[in-house]
Coordinates of C-alpha atoms in Angstrom, one line a residue:
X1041 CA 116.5 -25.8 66.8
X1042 CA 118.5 -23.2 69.2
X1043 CA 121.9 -23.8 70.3
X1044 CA 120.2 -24.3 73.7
X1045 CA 118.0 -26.8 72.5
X1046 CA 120.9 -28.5 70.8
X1047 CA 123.2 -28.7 73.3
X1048 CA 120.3 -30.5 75.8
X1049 CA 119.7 -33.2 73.3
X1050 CA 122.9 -33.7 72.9
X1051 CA 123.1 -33.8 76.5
X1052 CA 120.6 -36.4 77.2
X1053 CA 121.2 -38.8 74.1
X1054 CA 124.4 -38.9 75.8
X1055 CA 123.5 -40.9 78.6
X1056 CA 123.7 -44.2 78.8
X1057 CA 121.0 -45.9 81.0
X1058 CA 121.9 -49.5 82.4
X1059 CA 120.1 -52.6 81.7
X1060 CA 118.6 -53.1 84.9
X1061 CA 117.7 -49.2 85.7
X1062 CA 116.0 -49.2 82.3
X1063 CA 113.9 -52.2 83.5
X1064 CA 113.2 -50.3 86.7
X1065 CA 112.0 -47.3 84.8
X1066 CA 109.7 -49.2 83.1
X1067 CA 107.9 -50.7 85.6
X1068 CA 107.9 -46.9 87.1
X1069 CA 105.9 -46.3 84.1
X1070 CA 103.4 -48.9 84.7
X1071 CA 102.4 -48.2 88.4
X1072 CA 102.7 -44.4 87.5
X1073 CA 105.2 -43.4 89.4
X1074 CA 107.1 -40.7 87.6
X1075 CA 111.0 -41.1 87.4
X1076 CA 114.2 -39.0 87.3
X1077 CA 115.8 -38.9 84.3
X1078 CA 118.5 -41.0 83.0
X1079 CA 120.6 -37.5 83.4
X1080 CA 119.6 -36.7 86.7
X1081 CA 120.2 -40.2 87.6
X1082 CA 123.6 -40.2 86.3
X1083 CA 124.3 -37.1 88.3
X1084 CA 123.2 -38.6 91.7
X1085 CA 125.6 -41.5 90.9
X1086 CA 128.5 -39.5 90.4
X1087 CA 128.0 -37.8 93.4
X1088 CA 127.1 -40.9 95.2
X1089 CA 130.5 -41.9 94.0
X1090 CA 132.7 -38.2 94.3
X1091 CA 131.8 -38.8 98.3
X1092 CA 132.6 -42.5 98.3
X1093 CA 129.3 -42.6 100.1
X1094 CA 128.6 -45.5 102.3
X1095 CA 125.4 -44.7 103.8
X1096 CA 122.5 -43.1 101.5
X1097 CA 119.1 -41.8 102.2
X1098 CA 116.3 -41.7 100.1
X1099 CA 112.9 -40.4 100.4
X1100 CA 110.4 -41.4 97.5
X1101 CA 111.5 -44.3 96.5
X1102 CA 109.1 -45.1 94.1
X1103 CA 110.3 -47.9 91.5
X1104 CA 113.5 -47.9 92.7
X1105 CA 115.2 -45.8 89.7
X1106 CA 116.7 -43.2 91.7
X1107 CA 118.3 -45.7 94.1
X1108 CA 119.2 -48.0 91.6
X1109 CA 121.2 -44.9 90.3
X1110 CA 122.4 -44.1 93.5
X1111 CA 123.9 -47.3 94.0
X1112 CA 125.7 -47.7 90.7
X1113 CA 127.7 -44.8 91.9
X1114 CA 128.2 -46.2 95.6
X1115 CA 127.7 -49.6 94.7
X1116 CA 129.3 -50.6 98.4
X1117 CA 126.6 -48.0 100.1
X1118 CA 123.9 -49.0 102.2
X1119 CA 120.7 -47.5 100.9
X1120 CA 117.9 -46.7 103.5
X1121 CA 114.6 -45.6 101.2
X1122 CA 111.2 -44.9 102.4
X1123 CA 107.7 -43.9 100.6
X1124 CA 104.8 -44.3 101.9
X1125 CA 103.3 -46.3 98.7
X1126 CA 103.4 -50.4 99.5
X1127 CA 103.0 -51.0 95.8
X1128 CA 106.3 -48.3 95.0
X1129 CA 108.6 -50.4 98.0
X1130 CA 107.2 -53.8 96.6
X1131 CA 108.3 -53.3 92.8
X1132 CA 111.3 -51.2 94.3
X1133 CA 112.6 -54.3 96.0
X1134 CA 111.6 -56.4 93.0
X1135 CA 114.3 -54.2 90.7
X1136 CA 116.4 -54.5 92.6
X1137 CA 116.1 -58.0 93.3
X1138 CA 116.3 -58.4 89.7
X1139 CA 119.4 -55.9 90.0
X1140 CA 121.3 -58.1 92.0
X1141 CA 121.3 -55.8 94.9
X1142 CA 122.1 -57.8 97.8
X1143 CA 119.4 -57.6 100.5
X1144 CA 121.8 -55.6 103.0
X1145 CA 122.4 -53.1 100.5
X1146 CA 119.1 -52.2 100.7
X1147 CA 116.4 -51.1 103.8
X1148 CA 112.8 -50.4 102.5
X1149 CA 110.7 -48.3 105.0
X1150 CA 106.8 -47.7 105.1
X1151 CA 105.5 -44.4 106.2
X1152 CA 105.5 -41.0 105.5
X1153 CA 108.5 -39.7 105.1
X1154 CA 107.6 -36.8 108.1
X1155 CA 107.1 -39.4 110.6
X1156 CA 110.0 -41.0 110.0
X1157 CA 113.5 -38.9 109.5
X1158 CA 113.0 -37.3 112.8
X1159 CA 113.8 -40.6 114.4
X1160 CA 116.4 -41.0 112.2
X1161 CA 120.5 -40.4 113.4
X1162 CA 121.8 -37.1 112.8
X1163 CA 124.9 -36.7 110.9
X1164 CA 125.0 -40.2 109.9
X1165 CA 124.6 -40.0 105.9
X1166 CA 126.8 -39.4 103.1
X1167 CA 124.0 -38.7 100.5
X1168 CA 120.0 -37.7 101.1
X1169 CA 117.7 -37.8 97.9
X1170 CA 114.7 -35.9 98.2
X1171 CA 112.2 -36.7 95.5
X1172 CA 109.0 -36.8 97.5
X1173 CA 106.1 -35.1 97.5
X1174 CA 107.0 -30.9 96.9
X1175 CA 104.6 -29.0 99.0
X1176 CA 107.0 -30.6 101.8
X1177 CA 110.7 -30.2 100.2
X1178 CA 111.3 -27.2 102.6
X1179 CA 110.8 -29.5 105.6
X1180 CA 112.1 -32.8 103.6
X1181 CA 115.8 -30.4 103.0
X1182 CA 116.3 -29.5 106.5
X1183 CA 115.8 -33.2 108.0
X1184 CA 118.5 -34.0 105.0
X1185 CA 120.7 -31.6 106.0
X1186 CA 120.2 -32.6 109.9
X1187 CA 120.7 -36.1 108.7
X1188 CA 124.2 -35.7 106.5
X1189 CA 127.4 -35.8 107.8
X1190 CA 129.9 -32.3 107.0
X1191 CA 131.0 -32.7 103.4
X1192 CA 127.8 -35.0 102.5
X1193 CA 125.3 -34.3 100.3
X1194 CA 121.5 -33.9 99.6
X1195 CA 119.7 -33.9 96.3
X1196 CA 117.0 -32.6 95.0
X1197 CA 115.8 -33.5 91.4
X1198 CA 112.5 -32.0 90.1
X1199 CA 114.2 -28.3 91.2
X1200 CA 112.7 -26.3 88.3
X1201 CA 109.2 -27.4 88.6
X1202 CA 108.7 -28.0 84.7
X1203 CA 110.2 -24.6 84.2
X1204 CA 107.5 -22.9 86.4
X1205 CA 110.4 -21.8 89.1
X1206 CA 111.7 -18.8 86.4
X1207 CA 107.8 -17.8 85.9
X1208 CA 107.3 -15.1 88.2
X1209 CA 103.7 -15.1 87.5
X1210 CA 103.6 -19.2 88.5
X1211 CA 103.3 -19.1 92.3
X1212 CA 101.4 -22.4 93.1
X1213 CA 102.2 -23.6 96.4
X1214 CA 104.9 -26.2 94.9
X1215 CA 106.5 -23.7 92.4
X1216 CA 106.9 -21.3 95.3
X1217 CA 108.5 -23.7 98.1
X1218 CA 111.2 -24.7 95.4
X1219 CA 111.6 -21.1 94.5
X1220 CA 112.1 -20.2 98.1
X1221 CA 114.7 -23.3 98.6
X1222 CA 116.8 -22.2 95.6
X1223 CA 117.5 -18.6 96.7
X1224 CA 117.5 -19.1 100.2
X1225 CA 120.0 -22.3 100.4
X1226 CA 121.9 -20.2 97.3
X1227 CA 122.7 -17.2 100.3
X1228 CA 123.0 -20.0 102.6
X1229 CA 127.1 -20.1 104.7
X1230 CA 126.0 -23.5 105.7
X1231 CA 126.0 -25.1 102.2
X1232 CA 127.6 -24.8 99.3
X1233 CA 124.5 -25.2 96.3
X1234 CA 124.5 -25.8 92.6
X1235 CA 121.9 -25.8 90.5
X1236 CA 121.8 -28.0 87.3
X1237 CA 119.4 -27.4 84.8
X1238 CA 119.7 -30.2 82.7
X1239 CA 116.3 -31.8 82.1
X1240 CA 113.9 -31.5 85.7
X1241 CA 116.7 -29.6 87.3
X1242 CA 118.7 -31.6 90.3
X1243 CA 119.6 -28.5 93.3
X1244 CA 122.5 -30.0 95.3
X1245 CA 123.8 -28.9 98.8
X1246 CA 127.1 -30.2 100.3
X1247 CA 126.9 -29.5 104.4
X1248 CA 130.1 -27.7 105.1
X1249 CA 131.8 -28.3 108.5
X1250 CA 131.2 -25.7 111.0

């Protein structure tokens, strides 16, 4: 085993996942909706946390993983989270039922995603997660960053496309629209963007004030 390798192990045995996110993860499992990892999750929540966030977007909720994660670092946030699966947003609200979330913590919506943030209030949000569907993510970043507030921030887990983003020779339509987003919000003066590559990769862009 490299260093490399090593070091990401180490990394990710590092974690540790709560209780009721690891019950939400399973469940994820069994409908076959694919989750972030622990990792990513525990990334989200410190940013969550970093800008005492009290007003969170997510789009792709599936079994309520991410959010669950999101909340654990803004545990005082109200969480708006839409997919446009009713079987994701009914075991979703069934984790975090079973969480303990309180029902105004939490607003499940039912669409697709593109029909919805444009009715949504710009500048409102402290936090946008975007892990929906990736042939969108372009369009999905710049309703998030219509949607946050100056100094808020959206996330983007799945960023590397199971490494395929530093294959030049990959150039699927998925592999190139997260390619594109990296280097273009990288040269961006509206953001400030870091990329982590710890498991899936999680991009993250914090609006700066004009």
């Amino acid at each position: 085993m490299s260093e490399h390798d090593a070091i990401a192990r180490f990394a990710r045995e590092s974690i540790i996942e709560p209780e009721h996110i690891q019950r939400a993860r399973t469940h994820a499992v069994e409908i076959g909706a694919q989750p972030i990892s622990a990792g990513i999750g525990a990334q989200c929540a410190v940013i969550a946390a970093a800008t005492a966030a009290t007003s969170m977007v997510e789009i792709g909720t599936g079994a309520g993983v991410s959010g669950l994660w999101l909340l654990r670092g803004a545990p005082g946030a109200i969480l708006t989270t839409i997919d446009s699966e009713p079987e994701h947003l009914g075991v979703a609200r069934q984790s975090f039922h079973d969480a303990k979330v309180p029902p105004s913590r939490a607003r499940f919506i039912s669409g697709r995603a593109l029909d919805v943030l444009p009715r949504m209030n710009e500048a409102s949000y402290d936090v946008v997660l975007i892990d929906a569907d990736p042939e969108n993510v372009i369009a999905y970043v710049e309703h998030g960053l219509r949607l946050v507030r100056p100094g808020g921030t959206v996330l983007i887990p799945r960023v590397l496309n199971g490494g395929k983003v530093a294959d030049p020779v990959q150039r699927d339509e998925a592999t190139r629209a997260y390619r594109s987003l990296i280097q273009e919000t990288q040269a961006s003066p509206a953001v400030v963007g870091a990329l982590s590559t710890l498991n899936e990769g999680l991009l993250q862009l914090t609006l700066l004030p004009e």
